[in-house]
Coordinates of C-alpha atoms in Angstrom, one line a residue:
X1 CA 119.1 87.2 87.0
X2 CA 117.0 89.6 85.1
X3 CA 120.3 91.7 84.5
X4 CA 121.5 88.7 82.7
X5 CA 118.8 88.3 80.6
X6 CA 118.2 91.3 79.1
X7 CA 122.1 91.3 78.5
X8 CA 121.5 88.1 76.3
X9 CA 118.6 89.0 74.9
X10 CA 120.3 92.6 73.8
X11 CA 123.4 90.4 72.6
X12 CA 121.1 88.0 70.4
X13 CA 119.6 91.4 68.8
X14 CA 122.6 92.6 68.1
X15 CA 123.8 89.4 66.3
X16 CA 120.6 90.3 63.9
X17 CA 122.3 93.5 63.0
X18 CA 125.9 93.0 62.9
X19 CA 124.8 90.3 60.2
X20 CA 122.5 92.4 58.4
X21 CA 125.4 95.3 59.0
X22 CA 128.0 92.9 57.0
X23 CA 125.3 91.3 54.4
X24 CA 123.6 94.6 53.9
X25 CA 126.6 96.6 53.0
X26 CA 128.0 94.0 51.6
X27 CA 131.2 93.4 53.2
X28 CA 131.1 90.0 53.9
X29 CA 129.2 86.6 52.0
X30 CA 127.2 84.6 54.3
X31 CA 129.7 81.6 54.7
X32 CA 132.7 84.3 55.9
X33 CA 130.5 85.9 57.7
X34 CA 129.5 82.4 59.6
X35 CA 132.9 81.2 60.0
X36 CA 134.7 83.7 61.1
X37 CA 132.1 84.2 63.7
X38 CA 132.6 80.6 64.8
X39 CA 136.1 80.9 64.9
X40 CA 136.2 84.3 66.6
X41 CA 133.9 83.1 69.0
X42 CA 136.1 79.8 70.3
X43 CA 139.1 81.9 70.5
X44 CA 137.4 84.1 72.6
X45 CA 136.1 81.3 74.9
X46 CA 139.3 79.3 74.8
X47 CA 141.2 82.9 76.0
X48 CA 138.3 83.2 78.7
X49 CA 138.6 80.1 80.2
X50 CA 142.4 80.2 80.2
X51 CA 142.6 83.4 82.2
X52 CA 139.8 83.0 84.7
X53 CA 140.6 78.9 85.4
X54 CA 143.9 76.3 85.9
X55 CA 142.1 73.5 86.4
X56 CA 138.3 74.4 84.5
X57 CA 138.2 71.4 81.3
X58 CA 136.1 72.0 77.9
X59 CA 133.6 69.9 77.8
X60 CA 133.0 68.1 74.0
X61 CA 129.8 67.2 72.6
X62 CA 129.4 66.6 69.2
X63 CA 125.6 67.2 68.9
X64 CA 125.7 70.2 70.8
X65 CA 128.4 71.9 68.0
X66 CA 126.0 70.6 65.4
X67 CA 123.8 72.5 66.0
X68 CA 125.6 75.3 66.8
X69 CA 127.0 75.1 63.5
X70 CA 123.3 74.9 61.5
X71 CA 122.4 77.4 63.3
X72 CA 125.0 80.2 62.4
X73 CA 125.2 79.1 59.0
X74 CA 121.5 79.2 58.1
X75 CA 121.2 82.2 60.0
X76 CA 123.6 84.4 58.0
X77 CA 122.5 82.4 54.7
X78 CA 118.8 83.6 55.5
X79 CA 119.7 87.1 56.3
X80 CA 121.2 87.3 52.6
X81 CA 117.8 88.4 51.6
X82 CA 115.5 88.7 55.0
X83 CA 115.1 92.0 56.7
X84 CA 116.2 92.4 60.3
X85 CA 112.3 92.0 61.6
X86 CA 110.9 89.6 59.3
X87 CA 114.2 87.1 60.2
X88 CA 114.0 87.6 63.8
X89 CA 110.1 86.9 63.4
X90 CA 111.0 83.5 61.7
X91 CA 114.0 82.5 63.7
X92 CA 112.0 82.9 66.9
X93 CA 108.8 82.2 66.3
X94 CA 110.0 79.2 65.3
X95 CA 112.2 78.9 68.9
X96 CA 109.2 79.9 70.4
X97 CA 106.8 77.1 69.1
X98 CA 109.7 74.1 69.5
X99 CA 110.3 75.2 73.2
X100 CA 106.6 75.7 74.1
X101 CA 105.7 72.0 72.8
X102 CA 108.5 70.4 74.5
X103 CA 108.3 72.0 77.6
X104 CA 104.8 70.9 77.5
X105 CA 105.9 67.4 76.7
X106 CA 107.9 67.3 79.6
X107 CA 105.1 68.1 82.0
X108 CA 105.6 72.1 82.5
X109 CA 102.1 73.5 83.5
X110 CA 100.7 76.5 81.3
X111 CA 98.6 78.4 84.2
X112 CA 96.2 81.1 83.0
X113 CA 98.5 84.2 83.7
X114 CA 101.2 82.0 82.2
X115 CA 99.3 81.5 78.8
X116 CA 97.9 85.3 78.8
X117 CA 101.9 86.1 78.8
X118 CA 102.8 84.3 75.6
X119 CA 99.8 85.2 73.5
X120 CA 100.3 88.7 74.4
X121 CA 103.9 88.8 73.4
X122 CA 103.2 86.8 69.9
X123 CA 100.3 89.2 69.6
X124 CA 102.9 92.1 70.0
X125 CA 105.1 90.3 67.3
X126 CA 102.8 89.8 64.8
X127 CA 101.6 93.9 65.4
X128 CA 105.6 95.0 65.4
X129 CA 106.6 92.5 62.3
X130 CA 103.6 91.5 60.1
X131 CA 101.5 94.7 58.5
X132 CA 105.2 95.8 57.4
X133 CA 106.8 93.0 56.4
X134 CA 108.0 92.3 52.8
X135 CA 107.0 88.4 51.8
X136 CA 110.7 86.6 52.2
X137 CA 112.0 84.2 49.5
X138 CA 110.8 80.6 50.4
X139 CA 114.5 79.7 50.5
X140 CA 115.3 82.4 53.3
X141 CA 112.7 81.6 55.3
X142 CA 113.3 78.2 55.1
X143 CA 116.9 78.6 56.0
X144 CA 115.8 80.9 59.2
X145 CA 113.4 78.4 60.1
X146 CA 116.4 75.7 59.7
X147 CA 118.0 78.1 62.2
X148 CA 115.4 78.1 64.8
X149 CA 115.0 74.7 64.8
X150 CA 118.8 74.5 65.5
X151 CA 119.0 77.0 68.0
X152 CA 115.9 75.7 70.0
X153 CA 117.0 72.2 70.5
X154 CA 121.0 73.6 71.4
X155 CA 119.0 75.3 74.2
X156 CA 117.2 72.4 75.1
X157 CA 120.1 70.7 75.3
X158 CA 121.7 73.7 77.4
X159 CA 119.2 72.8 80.3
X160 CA 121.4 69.8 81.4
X161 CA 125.0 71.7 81.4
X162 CA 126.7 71.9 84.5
X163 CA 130.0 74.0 83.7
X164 CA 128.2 77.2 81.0
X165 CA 131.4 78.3 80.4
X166 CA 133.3 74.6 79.8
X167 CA 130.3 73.6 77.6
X168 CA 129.8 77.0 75.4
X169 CA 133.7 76.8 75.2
X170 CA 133.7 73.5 73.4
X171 CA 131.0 73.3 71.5
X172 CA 132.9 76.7 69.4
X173 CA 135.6 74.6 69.5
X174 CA 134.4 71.7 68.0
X175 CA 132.8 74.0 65.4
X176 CA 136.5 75.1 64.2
X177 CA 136.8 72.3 61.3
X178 CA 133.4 73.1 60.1
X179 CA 134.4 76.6 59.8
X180 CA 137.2 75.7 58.2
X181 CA 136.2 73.6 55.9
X182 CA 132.5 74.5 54.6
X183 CA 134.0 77.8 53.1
X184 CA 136.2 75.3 50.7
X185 CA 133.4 74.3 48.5
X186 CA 131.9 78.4 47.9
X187 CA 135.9 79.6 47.1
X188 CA 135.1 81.5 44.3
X189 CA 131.8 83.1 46.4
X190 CA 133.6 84.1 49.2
X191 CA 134.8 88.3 50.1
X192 CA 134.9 90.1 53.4
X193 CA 136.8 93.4 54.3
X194 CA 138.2 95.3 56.9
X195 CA 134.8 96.4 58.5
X196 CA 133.1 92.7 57.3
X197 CA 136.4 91.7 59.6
X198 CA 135.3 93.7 62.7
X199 CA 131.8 92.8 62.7
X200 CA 132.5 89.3 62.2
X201 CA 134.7 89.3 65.1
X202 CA 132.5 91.5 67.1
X203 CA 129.5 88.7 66.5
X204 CA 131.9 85.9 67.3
X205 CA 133.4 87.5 70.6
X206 CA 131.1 89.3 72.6
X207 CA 127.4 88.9 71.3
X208 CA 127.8 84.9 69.9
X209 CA 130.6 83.3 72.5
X210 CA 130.1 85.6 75.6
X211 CA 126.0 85.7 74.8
X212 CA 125.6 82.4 74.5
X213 CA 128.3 81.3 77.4
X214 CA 125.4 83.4 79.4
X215 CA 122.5 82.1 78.3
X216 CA 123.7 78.0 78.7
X217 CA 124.1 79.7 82.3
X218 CA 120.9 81.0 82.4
X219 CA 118.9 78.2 80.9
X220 CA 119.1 75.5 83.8
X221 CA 117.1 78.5 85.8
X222 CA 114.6 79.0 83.2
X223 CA 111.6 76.7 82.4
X224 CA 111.2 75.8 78.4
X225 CA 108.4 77.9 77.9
X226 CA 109.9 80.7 79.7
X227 CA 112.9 80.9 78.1
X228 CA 111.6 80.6 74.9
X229 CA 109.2 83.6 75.4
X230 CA 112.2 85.6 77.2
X231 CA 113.2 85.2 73.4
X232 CA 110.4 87.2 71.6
X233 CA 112.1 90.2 72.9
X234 CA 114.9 89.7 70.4
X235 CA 112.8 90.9 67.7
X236 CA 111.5 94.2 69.2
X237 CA 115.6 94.9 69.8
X238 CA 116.4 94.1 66.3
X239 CA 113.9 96.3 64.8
X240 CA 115.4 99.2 67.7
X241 CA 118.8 98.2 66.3
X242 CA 117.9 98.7 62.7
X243 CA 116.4 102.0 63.2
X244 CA 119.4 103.7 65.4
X245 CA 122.3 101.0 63.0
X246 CA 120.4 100.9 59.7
X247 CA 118.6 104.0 59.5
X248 CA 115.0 102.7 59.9
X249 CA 112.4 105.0 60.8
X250 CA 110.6 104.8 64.4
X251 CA 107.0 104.7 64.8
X252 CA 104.0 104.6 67.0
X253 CA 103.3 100.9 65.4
X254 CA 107.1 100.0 66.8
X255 CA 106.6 101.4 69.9
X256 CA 102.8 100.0 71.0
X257 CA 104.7 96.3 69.8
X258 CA 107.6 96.9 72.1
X259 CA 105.1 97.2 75.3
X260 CA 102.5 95.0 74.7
X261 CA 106.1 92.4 73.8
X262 CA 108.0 93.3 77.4
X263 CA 104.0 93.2 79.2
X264 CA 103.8 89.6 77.7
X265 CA 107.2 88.1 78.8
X266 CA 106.4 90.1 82.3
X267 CA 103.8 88.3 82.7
X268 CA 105.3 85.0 82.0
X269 CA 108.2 85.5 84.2
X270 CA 105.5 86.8 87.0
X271 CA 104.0 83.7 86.7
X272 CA 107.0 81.6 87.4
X273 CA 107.7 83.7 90.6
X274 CA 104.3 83.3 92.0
X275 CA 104.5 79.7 91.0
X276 CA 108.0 79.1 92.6
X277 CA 107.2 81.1 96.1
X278 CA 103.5 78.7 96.4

């Protein structure tokens, strides 16, 4: 399992720069961007499905594809003017509080190791992100925080899946017509080239569709407050992937974040496993 999260969690990152790649450069708008990486992503699905079952069925839920539409959308809207770190900082911070409080609400114990784990990997955050950071817009990070909202109740909701693959399948499908028809009303704000074209493509694929068909099967293992922690790695591999992508510069502050971030979420998975063998 821990092979499969660190995939994710290295997919999630890389959706941070692929966006940020297109934005940056600017070879894509935010609303392109967003639906061709919605669009990209259900083909994907809908091809994976196809080949590996005969008789698997997509499974339709509207509020599920909600969601998964604010989410992309506010995402690449946010990242118009957010830098890789600061965005990630919002986006899961803000998964990071909504999962913590509801898996709280739902009657998951916070033991002492368990605790130690999450404030050390926020600590590690706020020593990666926050002596650097240029103040955002209040309009980005509102957006990014729109975004984390979204993306913490669609894996909420992703607890109670049975089929990952049925479930991440049709919610991209479902999110076709908004894709299609939210770029309508910003027509004359709209350009993406050939390279805006790949990495759109590349975020819809593999590290949107095929990430997130991993994590829905990876969430019904996890505990709220676990996964949600498992999270504030994303982050520390976004700032990696802006310094080997985007030319960003390494430096001891980076690296003393990155351990004391992957100590934190060790220590929160620890605790699960010494929780689940008692």
């Amino acid at each position: 399992m821990l092979i499969r999260i660190i995939i994710a969690m290295v997919a999630f990152a890389g959706n941070s720069v692929l966006c940020r790649l297109a934005l940056k450069g600017m070879h894509a708008d935010a609303i392109s961007f967003s639906s061709l990486r919605l669009i990209s992503g259900a083909i994907a699905l809908f091809l994976f499905i196809a080949i590996t079952s005969d008789s698997r069925k997509f499974e339709f839920k509207w509020l599920n594809a909600l969601l998964l539409c604010i989410y992309v959308f506010s995402f690449s809207i946010a990242y118009v003017s957010l830098s890789t770190g600061a965005g990630a900082l919002l986006l899961f911070g803000t998964v990071q509080l909504v999962m913590t409080v509801w898996g709280i609400a739902q009657g998951e114990k916070l033991i002492i190791l368990k605790i130690t784990g999450i404030l050390g990997a926020l600590a590690g955050i706020a020593i990666l992100l926050l002596p650097g950071a240029e103040r955002p817009s209040l309009y980005a990070a509102i957006m990014m925080v729109i975004a984390g909202l979204a993306w913490a109740f669609y894996s909420i909701t992703g607890k109670k899946i049975t089929d990952a693959a049925a479930s991440t399948g049709g919610n991209f499908i479902l999110a076709i017509p908004v894709a299609l028809i939210i770029p309508l009303f910003f027509r004359s704000h709209l350009h993406i080239d050939i390279y805006g074209l790949v990495l759109g493509v590349l975020s819809g694929a593999i590290t949107s569709g095929g990430a997130y068909l991993l994590w829905y099967s990876l969430l019904p293992l996890l505990r709220s407050t676990t996964a949600s922690t498992i999270q504030l790695s994303v982050p520390c591999l976004a700032t990696l992937g802006g310094i080997i992508f985007l030319g960003e510069t390494l430096t001891v502050r980076i690296l003393l974040a990155s351990v004391i971030i992957l100590a934190g979420i060790g220590l929160v998975i620890f605790s699960d496993m010494r929780k689940g063998a008692k």
